[in-house]
mmCIF file of C-alpha atoms in Angstrom:
data_model
loop_
_atom_site.group_PDB
_atom_site.id
_atom_site.type_symbol
_atom_site.label_atom_id
_atom_site.label_comp_id
_atom_site.label_asym_id
_atom_site.label_seq_id
_atom_site.Cartn_x
_atom_site.Cartn_y
_atom_site.Cartn_z
ATOM 1 C CA MET A 1 0.873 -21.814 132.882
ATOM 2 C CA LYS A 2 1.125 -20.116 129.485
ATOM 3 C CA ILE A 3 4.132 -21.597 127.722
ATOM 4 C CA LEU A 4 5.815 -20.493 124.509
ATOM 5 C CA SER A 5 7.570 -23.539 123.040
ATOM 6 C CA LEU A 6 9.923 -22.895 120.122
ATOM 7 C CA GLY A 7 10.831 -25.913 118.039
ATOM 8 C CA ALA A 8 7.801 -27.597 119.553
ATOM 9 C CA ALA A 9 7.173 -30.026 116.706
ATOM 10 C CA GLY A 10 10.595 -31.628 116.547
ATOM 11 C CA PHE A 11 11.497 -34.930 118.156
ATOM 12 C CA ILE A 12 11.898 -33.736 121.743
ATOM 13 C CA GLY A 13 9.450 -30.882 121.296
ATOM 14 C CA SER A 14 6.578 -33.063 120.082
ATOM 15 C CA HIS A 15 6.816 -35.372 123.102
ATOM 16 C CA LEU A 16 7.156 -32.415 125.470
ATOM 17 C CA THR A 17 4.188 -30.651 123.853
ATOM 18 C CA GLN A 18 2.027 -33.696 124.522
ATOM 19 C CA ARG A 19 3.098 -33.767 128.176
ATOM 20 C CA LEU A 20 2.487 -30.061 128.684
ATOM 21 C CA LEU A 21 -1.007 -30.293 127.221
ATOM 22 C CA THR A 22 -1.780 -33.392 129.280
ATOM 23 C CA GLU A 23 -0.766 -31.501 132.429
ATOM 24 C CA GLY A 24 -3.206 -28.695 131.589
ATOM 25 C CA HIS A 25 -0.863 -25.975 130.374
ATOM 26 C CA THR A 26 -1.648 -23.589 127.531
ATOM 27 C CA VAL A 27 0.976 -23.945 124.817
ATOM 28 C CA THR A 28 1.851 -21.679 121.919
ATOM 29 C CA ALA A 29 3.960 -23.944 119.717
ATOM 30 C CA VAL A 30 6.204 -22.549 116.992
ATOM 31 C CA ASP A 31 7.848 -24.687 114.318
ATOM 32 C CA ILE A 32 8.342 -24.904 110.567
ATOM 33 C CA GLU A 33 6.472 -28.234 110.332
ATOM 34 C CA SER A 34 3.538 -29.737 112.212
ATOM 35 C CA GLU A 35 3.694 -33.414 111.249
ATOM 36 C CA LYS A 36 4.947 -34.678 114.622
ATOM 37 C CA VAL A 37 2.235 -32.782 116.548
ATOM 38 C CA ALA A 38 -0.559 -33.527 114.076
ATOM 39 C CA ASP A 39 -2.507 -35.486 116.713
ATOM 40 C CA TYR A 40 -2.700 -32.439 119.001
ATOM 41 C CA LEU A 41 -3.477 -29.631 116.562
ATOM 42 C CA ASP A 42 -7.139 -29.562 117.562
ATOM 43 C CA HIS A 43 -6.374 -29.566 121.282
ATOM 44 C CA PRO A 44 -8.025 -26.519 122.932
ATOM 45 C CA GLY A 45 -4.853 -25.749 124.865
ATOM 46 C CA LEU A 46 -2.624 -25.573 121.799
ATOM 47 C CA THR A 47 -1.986 -22.719 119.394
ATOM 48 C CA PHE A 48 0.311 -23.794 116.594
ATOM 49 C CA LEU A 49 2.232 -21.223 114.557
ATOM 50 C CA ARG A 50 3.975 -22.460 111.418
ATOM 51 C CA GLN A 51 6.949 -20.132 111.391
ATOM 52 C CA ASP A 52 10.643 -20.057 110.596
ATOM 53 C CA ILE A 53 12.209 -17.942 113.349
ATOM 54 C CA ARG A 54 14.733 -16.574 110.840
ATOM 55 C CA GLY A 55 11.948 -14.769 109.003
ATOM 56 C CA PRO A 56 11.311 -11.069 109.684
ATOM 57 C CA GLU A 57 7.545 -11.339 109.874
ATOM 58 C CA TRP A 58 6.999 -12.978 113.254
ATOM 59 C CA ASP A 59 6.491 -10.947 116.424
ATOM 60 C CA LEU A 60 8.904 -12.555 118.890
ATOM 61 C CA ASP A 61 8.538 -9.824 121.507
ATOM 62 C CA ARG A 62 4.756 -10.075 121.619
ATOM 63 C CA LEU A 63 4.846 -13.857 121.984
ATOM 64 C CA VAL A 64 7.424 -13.701 124.773
ATOM 65 C CA GLU A 65 5.624 -10.902 126.585
ATOM 66 C CA ASP A 66 2.362 -12.876 126.500
ATOM 67 C CA CYS A 67 3.713 -16.043 128.154
ATOM 68 C CA ASP A 68 4.912 -17.177 131.571
ATOM 69 C CA LEU A 69 7.725 -19.432 130.384
ATOM 70 C CA VAL A 70 9.738 -19.851 127.177
ATOM 71 C CA ILE A 71 11.157 -23.236 126.141
ATOM 72 C CA ASP A 72 13.704 -23.021 123.330
ATOM 73 C CA LEU A 73 14.409 -26.274 121.469
ATOM 74 C CA ILE A 74 15.366 -24.725 118.132
ATOM 75 C CA ALA A 75 18.598 -26.123 116.711
ATOM 76 C CA TYR A 76 20.336 -27.875 113.912
ATOM 77 C CA ALA A 77 21.248 -31.035 115.831
ATOM 78 C CA ASN A 78 22.630 -33.393 113.214
ATOM 79 C CA PRO A 79 26.345 -34.101 112.670
ATOM 80 C CA GLY A 80 25.844 -34.305 108.915
ATOM 81 C CA LEU A 81 24.748 -30.656 108.912
ATOM 82 C CA TYR A 82 27.682 -29.480 111.036
ATOM 83 C CA LEU A 83 30.000 -30.504 108.223
ATOM 84 C CA ARG A 84 27.834 -29.554 105.252
ATOM 85 C CA ILE A 85 26.471 -26.144 106.334
ATOM 86 C CA PRO A 86 28.581 -24.959 109.306
ATOM 87 C CA LEU A 87 27.728 -21.270 108.861
ATOM 88 C CA ASP A 88 23.992 -21.995 108.925
ATOM 89 C CA VAL A 89 24.548 -24.142 112.016
ATOM 90 C CA PHE A 90 26.247 -21.240 113.804
ATOM 91 C CA GLN A 91 23.660 -18.715 112.579
ATOM 92 C CA LEU A 92 20.705 -20.709 113.883
ATOM 93 C CA ASN A 93 22.187 -22.249 117.018
ATOM 94 C CA PHE A 94 23.768 -19.068 118.330
ATOM 95 C CA ILE A 95 22.653 -15.859 116.619
ATOM 96 C CA GLU A 96 18.951 -16.689 116.219
ATOM 97 C CA ASN A 97 18.725 -18.347 119.629
ATOM 98 C CA LEU A 98 20.414 -15.339 121.209
ATOM 99 C CA LYS A 99 17.579 -13.158 119.899
ATOM 100 C CA ILE A 100 15.122 -15.374 121.784
ATOM 101 C CA ALA A 101 17.173 -15.168 124.973
ATOM 102 C CA GLU A 102 17.422 -11.387 124.738
ATOM 103 C CA ALA A 103 13.655 -11.098 124.278
ATOM 104 C CA CYS A 104 13.264 -13.113 127.495
ATOM 105 C CA VAL A 105 15.705 -10.748 129.239
ATOM 106 C CA ARG A 106 13.768 -7.689 128.030
ATOM 107 C CA HIS A 107 10.449 -9.030 129.261
ATOM 108 C CA GLU A 108 11.805 -10.752 132.386
ATOM 109 C CA LYS A 109 10.552 -14.197 131.370
ATOM 110 C CA ARG A 110 12.109 -17.437 132.515
ATOM 111 C CA LEU A 111 13.840 -19.399 129.745
ATOM 112 C CA ILE A 112 14.489 -23.132 129.516
ATOM 113 C CA GLN A 113 17.250 -23.435 126.937
ATOM 114 C CA PHE A 114 18.015 -26.797 125.373
ATOM 115 C CA SER A 115 21.734 -27.070 124.810
ATOM 116 C CA THR A 116 23.702 -30.260 124.111
ATOM 117 C CA CYS A 117 26.132 -32.726 125.667
ATOM 118 C CA GLU A 118 28.347 -31.816 122.689
ATOM 119 C CA VAL A 119 29.565 -28.786 124.668
ATOM 120 C CA TYR A 120 31.802 -31.143 126.665
ATOM 121 C CA GLY A 121 33.716 -32.059 123.528
ATOM 122 C CA ARG A 122 36.250 -34.837 123.691
ATOM 123 C CA THR A 123 36.806 -36.979 126.760
ATOM 124 C CA ALA A 124 40.071 -36.903 128.653
ATOM 125 C CA ALA A 125 40.709 -40.481 127.581
ATOM 126 C CA SER A 126 40.766 -39.427 123.935
ATOM 127 C CA LEU A 127 43.618 -36.934 124.368
ATOM 128 C CA LYS A 128 47.142 -38.116 123.675
ATOM 129 C CA ASN A 129 48.651 -36.267 126.634
ATOM 130 C CA ALA A 130 45.835 -36.886 129.120
ATOM 131 C CA ARG A 131 47.051 -37.794 132.597
ATOM 132 C CA VAL A 132 44.757 -40.657 133.575
ATOM 133 C CA ALA A 133 45.585 -43.835 135.434
ATOM 134 C CA ASP A 134 43.382 -45.946 133.200
ATOM 135 C CA PRO A 135 41.561 -44.456 130.154
ATOM 136 C CA ARG A 136 38.977 -47.234 130.416
ATOM 137 C CA ASP A 137 37.866 -45.993 133.834
ATOM 138 C CA PRO A 138 34.379 -44.415 133.379
ATOM 139 C CA ILE A 139 35.159 -41.637 135.850
ATOM 140 C CA HIS A 140 37.407 -40.021 133.256
ATOM 141 C CA ALA A 141 34.578 -39.850 130.744
ATOM 142 C CA THR A 142 31.845 -38.672 133.118
ATOM 143 C CA PHE A 143 30.778 -35.067 132.598
ATOM 144 C CA ASN A 144 29.612 -32.791 135.409
ATOM 145 C CA GLU A 145 27.599 -29.671 134.603
ATOM 146 C CA ASP A 146 29.588 -27.348 136.854
ATOM 147 C CA THR A 147 33.144 -28.693 136.976
ATOM 148 C CA SER A 148 34.048 -30.472 133.724
ATOM 149 C CA GLU A 149 36.509 -28.873 131.321
ATOM 150 C CA TYR A 150 35.573 -28.355 127.672
ATOM 151 C CA ILE A 151 38.095 -29.689 125.176
ATOM 152 C CA LEU A 152 37.272 -29.505 121.467
ATOM 153 C CA GLY A 153 39.074 -30.416 118.274
ATOM 154 C CA PRO A 154 41.058 -27.999 116.077
ATOM 155 C CA VAL A 155 39.357 -25.384 113.904
ATOM 156 C CA ALA A 156 39.813 -27.478 110.752
ATOM 157 C CA LYS A 157 37.610 -30.119 112.366
ATOM 158 C CA HIS A 158 34.627 -27.837 111.839
ATOM 159 C CA ARG A 159 32.226 -30.479 113.144
ATOM 160 C CA TRP A 160 32.773 -28.704 116.500
ATOM 161 C CA ILE A 161 31.118 -25.470 115.350
ATOM 162 C CA TYR A 162 27.827 -26.800 116.747
ATOM 163 C CA SER A 163 29.393 -27.400 120.144
ATOM 164 C CA CYS A 164 31.040 -23.953 120.133
ATOM 165 C CA ALA A 165 27.787 -22.199 119.210
ATOM 166 C CA LYS A 166 25.863 -23.939 121.981
ATOM 167 C CA GLN A 167 28.616 -23.349 124.524
ATOM 168 C CA LEU A 168 28.800 -19.648 123.662
ATOM 169 C CA LEU A 169 25.039 -19.314 124.069
ATOM 170 C CA GLU A 170 25.285 -20.935 127.518
ATOM 171 C CA ARG A 171 27.997 -18.477 128.525
ATOM 172 C CA VAL A 172 25.916 -15.489 127.409
ATOM 173 C CA LEU A 173 22.915 -16.756 129.398
ATOM 174 C CA HIS A 174 25.169 -17.115 132.437
ATOM 175 C CA ALA A 175 26.425 -13.550 131.940
ATOM 176 C CA TYR A 176 22.863 -12.205 131.742
ATOM 177 C CA GLY A 177 22.131 -14.045 134.973
ATOM 178 C CA LEU A 178 25.123 -12.441 136.670
ATOM 179 C CA GLU A 179 24.575 -8.889 135.430
ATOM 180 C CA ARG A 180 20.792 -8.680 135.003
ATOM 181 C CA GLY A 181 19.407 -11.349 137.335
ATOM 182 C CA PHE A 182 18.034 -13.219 134.316
ATOM 183 C CA ASN A 183 16.355 -16.512 135.221
ATOM 184 C CA TYR A 184 17.240 -19.429 132.956
ATOM 185 C CA THR A 185 17.700 -23.179 133.089
ATOM 186 C CA ILE A 186 19.962 -24.997 130.627
ATOM 187 C CA ILE A 187 19.356 -28.618 129.635
ATOM 188 C CA ARG A 188 22.117 -30.769 128.151
ATOM 189 C CA PRO A 189 20.542 -33.853 126.518
ATOM 190 C CA PHE A 190 22.547 -37.061 126.240
ATOM 191 C CA ASN A 191 21.462 -39.018 123.172
ATOM 192 C CA PHE A 192 17.682 -39.072 123.506
ATOM 193 C CA ILE A 193 15.939 -41.673 121.349
ATOM 194 C CA GLY A 194 12.353 -42.773 120.904
ATOM 195 C CA PRO A 195 9.457 -42.618 118.447
ATOM 196 C CA LYS A 196 9.680 -39.684 116.005
ATOM 197 C CA ILE A 197 13.412 -39.240 116.597
ATOM 198 C CA ASP A 198 14.315 -38.655 112.981
ATOM 199 C CA PHE A 199 13.534 -39.091 109.344
ATOM 200 C CA LEU A 200 14.771 -42.236 107.621
ATOM 201 C CA PRO A 201 17.323 -41.751 104.816
ATOM 202 C CA GLN A 202 14.994 -43.330 102.255
ATOM 203 C CA ASN A 203 12.596 -40.435 102.861
ATOM 204 C CA LYS A 204 15.094 -37.547 102.764
ATOM 205 C CA GLN A 205 18.439 -36.845 101.136
ATOM 206 C CA ASP A 206 20.529 -36.336 104.246
ATOM 207 C CA ILE A 207 22.338 -38.234 107.004
ATOM 208 C CA PRO A 208 20.178 -38.763 110.101
ATOM 209 C CA ARG A 209 21.358 -39.653 113.584
ATOM 210 C CA VAL A 210 22.767 -43.134 114.090
ATOM 211 C CA PHE A 211 19.619 -44.898 115.328
ATOM 212 C CA SER A 212 17.621 -43.826 112.297
ATOM 213 C CA PHE A 213 20.411 -44.758 109.924
ATOM 214 C CA PHE A 214 20.577 -48.261 111.402
ATOM 215 C CA MET A 215 16.777 -48.550 111.436
ATOM 216 C CA ASN A 216 16.622 -47.664 107.780
ATOM 217 C CA ALA A 217 19.304 -50.262 107.009
ATOM 218 C CA LEU A 218 17.286 -52.952 108.758
ATOM 219 C CA LEU A 219 14.115 -52.043 106.903
ATOM 220 C CA THR A 220 15.793 -51.917 103.503
ATOM 221 C CA GLY A 221 18.549 -54.520 103.810
ATOM 222 C CA THR A 222 21.304 -51.978 103.122
ATOM 223 C CA PRO A 223 24.604 -52.017 105.104
ATOM 224 C CA MET A 224 24.743 -50.817 108.709
ATOM 225 C CA LYS A 225 27.794 -48.561 108.457
ATOM 226 C CA LEU A 226 30.007 -48.141 111.518
ATOM 227 C CA VAL A 227 31.939 -44.875 111.358
ATOM 228 C CA ASN A 228 35.600 -45.621 112.135
ATOM 229 C CA GLY A 229 34.682 -49.102 113.309
ATOM 230 C CA GLY A 230 31.896 -48.066 115.698
ATOM 231 C CA THR A 231 34.139 -48.027 118.768
ATOM 232 C CA ASN A 232 32.829 -44.722 120.143
ATOM 233 C CA GLN A 233 30.440 -45.120 123.064
ATOM 234 C CA ARG A 234 27.227 -43.303 123.942
ATOM 235 C CA CYS A 235 24.611 -43.399 126.706
ATOM 236 C CA TYR A 236 21.100 -43.621 125.234
ATOM 237 C CA THR A 237 18.120 -42.089 127.027
ATOM 238 C CA TYR A 238 14.522 -43.009 126.262
ATOM 239 C CA ILE A 239 12.374 -39.999 125.458
ATOM 240 C CA ASP A 240 9.859 -40.690 128.251
ATOM 241 C CA ASP A 241 12.646 -40.485 130.842
ATOM 242 C CA ALA A 242 13.890 -37.283 129.217
ATOM 243 C CA VAL A 243 10.461 -35.639 129.176
ATOM 244 C CA GLU A 244 9.831 -36.596 132.806
ATOM 245 C CA CYS A 245 12.999 -34.822 133.888
ATOM 246 C CA THR A 246 12.274 -31.851 131.625
ATOM 247 C CA TYR A 247 8.769 -31.503 133.056
ATOM 248 C CA ARG A 248 10.186 -31.340 136.577
ATOM 249 C CA ILE A 249 12.379 -28.501 135.347
ATOM 250 C CA VAL A 250 9.280 -26.795 133.930
ATOM 251 C CA GLU A 251 7.567 -27.097 137.325
ATOM 252 C CA ASN A 252 10.678 -25.772 139.113
ATOM 253 C CA ARG A 253 9.329 -26.441 142.578
ATOM 254 C CA GLY A 254 11.010 -24.266 145.161
ATOM 255 C CA GLY A 255 12.975 -22.492 142.436
ATOM 256 C CA VAL A 256 15.618 -25.239 142.495
ATOM 257 C CA CYS A 257 16.221 -24.902 138.739
ATOM 258 C CA ASP A 258 16.893 -21.166 138.718
ATOM 259 C CA ARG A 259 20.147 -20.456 136.843
ATOM 260 C CA GLN A 260 21.075 -24.125 136.848
ATOM 261 C CA ILE A 261 22.432 -26.466 134.179
ATOM 262 C CA PHE A 262 21.164 -30.060 134.090
ATOM 263 C CA ASN A 263 22.500 -33.114 132.341
ATOM 264 C CA ILE A 264 19.652 -35.395 131.283
ATOM 265 C CA GLY A 265 20.870 -38.854 130.407
ATOM 266 C CA SER A 266 21.067 -42.532 131.350
ATOM 267 C CA PRO A 267 24.608 -43.355 132.554
ATOM 268 C CA HIS A 268 23.875 -47.077 132.722
ATOM 269 C CA ASN A 269 22.757 -47.286 129.077
ATOM 270 C CA GLU A 270 26.252 -46.961 127.620
ATOM 271 C CA VAL A 271 26.991 -49.003 124.485
ATOM 272 C CA SER A 272 29.441 -48.665 121.629
ATOM 273 C CA ILE A 273 28.034 -47.799 118.212
ATOM 274 C CA GLY A 274 29.066 -51.287 117.103
ATOM 275 C CA GLU A 275 27.127 -52.829 119.999
ATOM 276 C CA LEU A 276 24.161 -50.628 119.116
ATOM 277 C CA ALA A 277 24.145 -52.013 115.565
ATOM 278 C CA GLU A 278 24.437 -55.598 116.762
ATOM 279 C CA THR A 279 21.696 -55.202 119.377
ATOM 280 C CA MET A 280 19.326 -53.544 116.926
ATOM 281 C CA ARG A 281 19.892 -56.276 114.375
ATOM 282 C CA GLU A 282 19.319 -58.951 117.027
ATOM 283 C CA ILE A 283 16.059 -57.325 118.142
ATOM 284 C CA TYR A 284 14.954 -56.957 114.534
ATOM 285 C CA ILE A 285 15.546 -60.659 113.854
ATOM 286 C CA GLN A 286 13.660 -61.696 116.985
ATOM 287 C CA LYS A 287 10.718 -59.286 116.798
ATOM 288 C CA PHE A 288 10.243 -57.574 113.463
ATOM 289 C CA ARG A 289 12.011 -59.312 110.595
ATOM 290 C CA ASP A 290 10.477 -59.209 107.138
ATOM 291 C CA PRO A 291 11.652 -62.445 105.446
ATOM 292 C CA GLU A 292 11.506 -60.744 102.053
ATOM 293 C CA VAL A 293 14.182 -58.198 103.065
ATOM 294 C CA PRO A 294 17.797 -59.417 103.374
ATOM 295 C CA LEU A 295 19.548 -58.886 106.691
ATOM 296 C CA PRO A 296 22.043 -56.031 106.400
ATOM 297 C CA GLU A 297 25.720 -56.618 106.935
ATOM 298 C CA ILE A 298 27.600 -54.509 109.476
ATOM 299 C CA VAL A 299 30.583 -52.776 107.879
ATOM 300 C CA SER A 300 33.170 -50.182 108.926
ATOM 301 C CA VAL A 301 33.691 -46.953 106.965
ATOM 302 C CA PRO A 302 36.071 -44.003 107.521
ATOM 303 C CA GLY A 303 34.494 -40.992 109.198
ATOM 304 C CA GLU A 304 35.406 -38.538 106.446
ATOM 305 C CA GLU A 305 34.032 -40.901 103.804
ATOM 306 C CA PHE A 306 30.694 -41.121 105.628
ATOM 307 C CA TYR A 307 30.290 -37.517 106.805
ATOM 308 C CA GLY A 308 32.787 -35.528 104.761
ATOM 309 C CA GLU A 309 35.876 -33.438 105.417
ATOM 310 C CA GLY A 310 36.110 -31.876 108.869
ATOM 311 C CA TYR A 311 34.676 -34.841 110.772
ATOM 312 C CA ASP A 312 35.740 -35.488 114.369
ATOM 313 C CA ASP A 313 34.081 -37.019 117.442
ATOM 314 C CA SER A 314 34.434 -37.888 121.116
ATOM 315 C CA ASP A 315 35.069 -41.449 122.231
ATOM 316 C CA ARG A 316 32.838 -41.535 125.339
ATOM 317 C CA ARG A 317 30.193 -39.273 126.807
ATOM 318 C CA ILE A 318 28.706 -40.301 130.167
ATOM 319 C CA PRO A 319 26.444 -37.888 132.096
ATOM 320 C CA ASP A 320 26.820 -37.147 135.776
ATOM 321 C CA ILE A 321 23.162 -36.869 136.832
ATOM 322 C CA ALA A 322 23.693 -36.282 140.548
ATOM 323 C CA LYS A 323 22.203 -32.782 140.294
ATOM 324 C CA ALA A 324 18.974 -34.033 138.683
ATOM 325 C CA ARG A 325 18.743 -36.766 141.315
ATOM 326 C CA THR A 326 19.301 -34.342 144.188
ATOM 327 C CA LEU A 327 17.305 -31.299 143.084
ATOM 328 C CA LEU A 328 14.563 -32.977 141.044
ATOM 329 C CA GLY A 329 14.312 -36.465 142.510
ATOM 330 C CA TRP A 330 14.658 -37.833 138.973
ATOM 331 C CA GLU A 331 16.129 -41.139 137.908
ATOM 332 C CA PRO A 332 15.960 -42.720 134.425
ATOM 333 C CA VAL A 333 14.106 -46.039 134.420
ATOM 334 C CA TRP A 334 14.356 -47.313 130.824
ATOM 335 C CA ASN A 335 17.118 -49.809 130.038
ATOM 336 C CA ILE A 336 18.864 -49.875 126.680
ATOM 337 C CA ARG A 337 17.158 -52.961 125.252
ATOM 338 C CA ASP A 338 13.612 -51.799 126.036
ATOM 339 C CA THR A 339 14.513 -48.347 124.723
ATOM 340 C CA LEU A 340 15.651 -49.772 121.405
ATOM 341 C CA GLU A 341 12.830 -52.294 121.013
ATOM 342 C CA THR A 342 10.098 -49.724 121.723
ATOM 343 C CA THR A 343 11.599 -47.184 119.340
ATOM 344 C CA MET A 344 12.122 -49.800 116.639
ATOM 345 C CA ARG A 345 8.513 -50.977 116.967
ATOM 346 C CA TYR A 346 7.311 -47.464 116.128
ATOM 347 C CA TYR A 347 9.395 -47.283 112.954
ATOM 348 C CA VAL A 348 8.477 -50.782 111.818
ATOM 349 C CA ALA A 349 4.798 -49.923 112.245
ATOM 350 C CA GLU A 350 5.213 -46.632 110.373
ATOM 351 C CA CYS A 351 7.074 -48.328 107.527
ATOM 352 C CA ARG A 352 4.451 -51.038 107.121
ATOM 353 C CA LYS A 353 1.667 -48.473 107.319
ATOM 354 C CA THR A 354 3.309 -46.552 104.483
ATOM 355 C CA GLU A 355 3.753 -49.729 102.439
ATOM 356 C CA THR A 356 0.092 -50.679 102.927
ATOM 357 C CA ALA A 357 -1.079 -47.199 101.924
ATOM 358 C CA GLY A 358 1.124 -47.343 98.837
ATOM 359 C CA ALA A 359 -0.266 -50.736 97.879
ATOM 360 C CA VAL A 360 -3.839 -49.444 98.220
ATOM 361 C CA ARG A 361 -3.070 -46.414 96.004
ATOM 362 C CA ASN A 362 -1.408 -48.575 93.387
ATOM 363 C CA GLY A 363 -4.124 -51.209 93.525
#
């Protein structure tokens, strides 16, 4: 299959690119950087185009017309950006991605669109007037692709602009399916982690996702900051599980993924952000500790102090994966501790490799 993969050198995209090439597909990969796919650039099945999709010079229609399937992973997917550059977040995540979808409609090409679990917004348990017997009951925080309501924060909490942009794109894809017979599949990732997930703050002036922030704290001895006490809970999914499910969607045997939305996540890997910090620190002490670096303390900070004005969040976010089980025969296999230890091992190795290279240059 000839596949056009947009955002192919990001965290998810780089792992998916490797799988697609391994399975014998021909991949045209588009991204603004190539670092995370550097090992595959010479692969005969890969054509890499270094391109910002917002630029006027690339020929989107030709690329779409020349492929069998389009996979769109392009997004700003970092809460720090939702607060700092909300207009850019909307521009990229909706307007630019809509151009890709409309090119697929014009050329009658199937589209796999990566969305986000953020579309679900807050959980029922987080709402003051929610009618639930027991807010601690997981059923009230479990999100189903086809039946769950979407409840977001007020406009002034502009952190939700990302969620709104992604949700609107989903609704437009659905409308094209209804009116034009457009064939799409939407994927809603639930907190994927693994090697290459993110930059570390010491390497870039920005706020990464929580795993990378904690990993950087462990490597540098700086505080592990829990936003609003770290009570919010998330279900973490190892990237290999995520790519396995995604590849089954690519295959689409029997057309079971046509015009479907899939949650991809690990319901049994739910931990609070505070528990995540404690578990990562415990693993670091047992497996990776550098005695010359002090152990970081775990501290609580207000959300608006950490992220900035307009911050908001959901308290729980558990995926209902019955559809993936039924239609794809998929089940996540990685538990939370192995997920964290394997991902941490990658970053420890990368950090020490960088330190060794620096010592050689300075020597």
